[in-house]
mmCIF file of C-alpha atoms in Angstrom:
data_model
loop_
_atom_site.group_PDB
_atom_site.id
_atom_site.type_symbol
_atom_site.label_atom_id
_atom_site.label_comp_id
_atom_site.label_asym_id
_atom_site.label_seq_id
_atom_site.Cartn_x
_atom_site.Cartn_y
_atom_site.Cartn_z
ATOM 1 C CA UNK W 10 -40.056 -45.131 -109.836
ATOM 2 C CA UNK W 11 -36.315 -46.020 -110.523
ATOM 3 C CA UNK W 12 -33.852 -46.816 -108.397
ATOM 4 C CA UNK W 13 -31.253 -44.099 -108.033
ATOM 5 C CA UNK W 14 -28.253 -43.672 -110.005
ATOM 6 C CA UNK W 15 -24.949 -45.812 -108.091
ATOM 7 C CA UNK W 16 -23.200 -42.494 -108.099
ATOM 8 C CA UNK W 17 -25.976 -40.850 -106.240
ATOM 9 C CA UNK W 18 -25.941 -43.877 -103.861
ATOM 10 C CA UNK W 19 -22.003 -43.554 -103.572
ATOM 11 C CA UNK W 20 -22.198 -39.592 -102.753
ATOM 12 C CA UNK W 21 -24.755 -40.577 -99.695
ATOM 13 C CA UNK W 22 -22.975 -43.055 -98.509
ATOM 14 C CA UNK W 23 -19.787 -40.676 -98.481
ATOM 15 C CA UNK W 24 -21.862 -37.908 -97.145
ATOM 16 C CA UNK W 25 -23.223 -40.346 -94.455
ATOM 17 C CA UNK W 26 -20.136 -40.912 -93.087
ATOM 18 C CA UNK W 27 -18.411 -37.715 -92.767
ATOM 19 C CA UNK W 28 -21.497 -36.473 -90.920
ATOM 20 C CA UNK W 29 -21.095 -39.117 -88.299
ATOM 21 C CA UNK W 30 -17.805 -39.001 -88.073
ATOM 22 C CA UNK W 31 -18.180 -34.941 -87.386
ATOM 23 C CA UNK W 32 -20.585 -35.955 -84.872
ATOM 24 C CA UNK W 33 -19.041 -39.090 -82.943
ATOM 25 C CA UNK W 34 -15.849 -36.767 -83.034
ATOM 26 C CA UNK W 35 -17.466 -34.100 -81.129
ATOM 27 C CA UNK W 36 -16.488 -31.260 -83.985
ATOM 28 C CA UNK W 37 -20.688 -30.707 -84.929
ATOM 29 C CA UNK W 38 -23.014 -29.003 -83.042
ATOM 30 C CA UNK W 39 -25.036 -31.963 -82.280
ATOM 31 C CA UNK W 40 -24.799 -35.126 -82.402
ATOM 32 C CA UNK W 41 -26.831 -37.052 -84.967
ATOM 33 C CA UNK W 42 -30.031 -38.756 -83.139
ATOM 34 C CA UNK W 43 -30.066 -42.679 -82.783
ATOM 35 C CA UNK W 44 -33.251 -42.785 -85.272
ATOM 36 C CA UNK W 45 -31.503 -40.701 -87.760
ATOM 37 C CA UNK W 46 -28.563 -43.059 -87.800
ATOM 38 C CA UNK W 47 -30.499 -46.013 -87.668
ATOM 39 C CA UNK W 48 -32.449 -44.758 -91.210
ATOM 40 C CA UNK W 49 -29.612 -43.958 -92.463
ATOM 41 C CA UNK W 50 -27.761 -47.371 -92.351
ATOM 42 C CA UNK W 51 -31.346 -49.073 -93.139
ATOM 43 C CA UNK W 52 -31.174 -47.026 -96.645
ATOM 44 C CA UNK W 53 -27.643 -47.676 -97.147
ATOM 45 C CA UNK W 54 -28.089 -51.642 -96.725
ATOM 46 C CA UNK W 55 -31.406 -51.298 -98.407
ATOM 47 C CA UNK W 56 -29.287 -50.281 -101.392
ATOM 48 C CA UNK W 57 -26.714 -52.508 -101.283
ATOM 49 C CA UNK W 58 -24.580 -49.164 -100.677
ATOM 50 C CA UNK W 59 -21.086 -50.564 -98.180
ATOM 51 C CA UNK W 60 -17.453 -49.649 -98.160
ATOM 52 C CA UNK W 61 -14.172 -52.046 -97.732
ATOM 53 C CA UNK W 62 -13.544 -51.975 -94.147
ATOM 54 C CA UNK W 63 -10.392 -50.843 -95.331
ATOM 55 C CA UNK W 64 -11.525 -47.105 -96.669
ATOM 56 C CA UNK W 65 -10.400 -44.039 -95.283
ATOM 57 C CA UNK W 66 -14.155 -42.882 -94.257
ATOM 58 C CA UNK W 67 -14.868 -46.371 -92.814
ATOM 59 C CA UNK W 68 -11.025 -46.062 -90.797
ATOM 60 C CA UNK W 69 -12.411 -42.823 -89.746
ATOM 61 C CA UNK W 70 -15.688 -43.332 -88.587
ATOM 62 C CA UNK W 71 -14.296 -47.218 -86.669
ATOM 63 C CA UNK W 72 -11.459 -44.367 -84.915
ATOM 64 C CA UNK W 73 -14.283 -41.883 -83.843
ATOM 65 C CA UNK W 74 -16.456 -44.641 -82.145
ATOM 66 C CA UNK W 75 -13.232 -46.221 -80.532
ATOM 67 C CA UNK W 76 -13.071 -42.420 -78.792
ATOM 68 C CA UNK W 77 -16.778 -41.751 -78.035
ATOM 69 C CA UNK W 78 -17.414 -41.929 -74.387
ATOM 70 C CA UNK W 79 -21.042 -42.538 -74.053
ATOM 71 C CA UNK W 80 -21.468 -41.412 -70.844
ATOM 72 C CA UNK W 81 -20.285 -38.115 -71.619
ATOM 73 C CA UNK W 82 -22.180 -38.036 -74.702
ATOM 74 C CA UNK W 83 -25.326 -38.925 -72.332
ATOM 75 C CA UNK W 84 -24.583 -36.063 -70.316
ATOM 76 C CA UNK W 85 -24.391 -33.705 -72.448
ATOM 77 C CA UNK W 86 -27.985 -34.748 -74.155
ATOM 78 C CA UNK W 87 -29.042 -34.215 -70.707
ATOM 79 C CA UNK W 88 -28.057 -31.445 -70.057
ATOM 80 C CA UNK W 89 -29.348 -29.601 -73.688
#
């Protein structure tokens, strides 16, 4: 099997984080499970797939977790 095209790789990665950062922001419907984030940055690093720390998504996505209150986001699984 071959390994996927970079672009391909590049699109995920970009996907990847816009969906999380929908979800830590509270704007999705749910938020993403801690397994499905956890396979997701497994493939990522498995591909060698990373951003500058510096990027816009990555900015967004370090903002979103600096707002996430856990405990609220806890509550709320709860209570689904």
């Amino acid at each position: 099997m071959s390994r996927a095209k970079e672009s391909a790789l590049d699109a995920l990665h970009a996907k990847v984080a816009d969906v999380l950062t929908t979800a830590l922001s509270g704007s999705g419907e749910t938020a993403p499970s801690p397994q499905m984030i956890s396979q997701a940055i497994k493939f990522l690093k498995d591909n060698g797939v990373d951003a500058p720390a510096k990027s816009r998504r990555v900015s967004n996505l370090a903002a979103a977790l600096e707002e996430l209150d856990l405990d609220e986001v806890a509550n709320e699984r709860r209570a689904h």
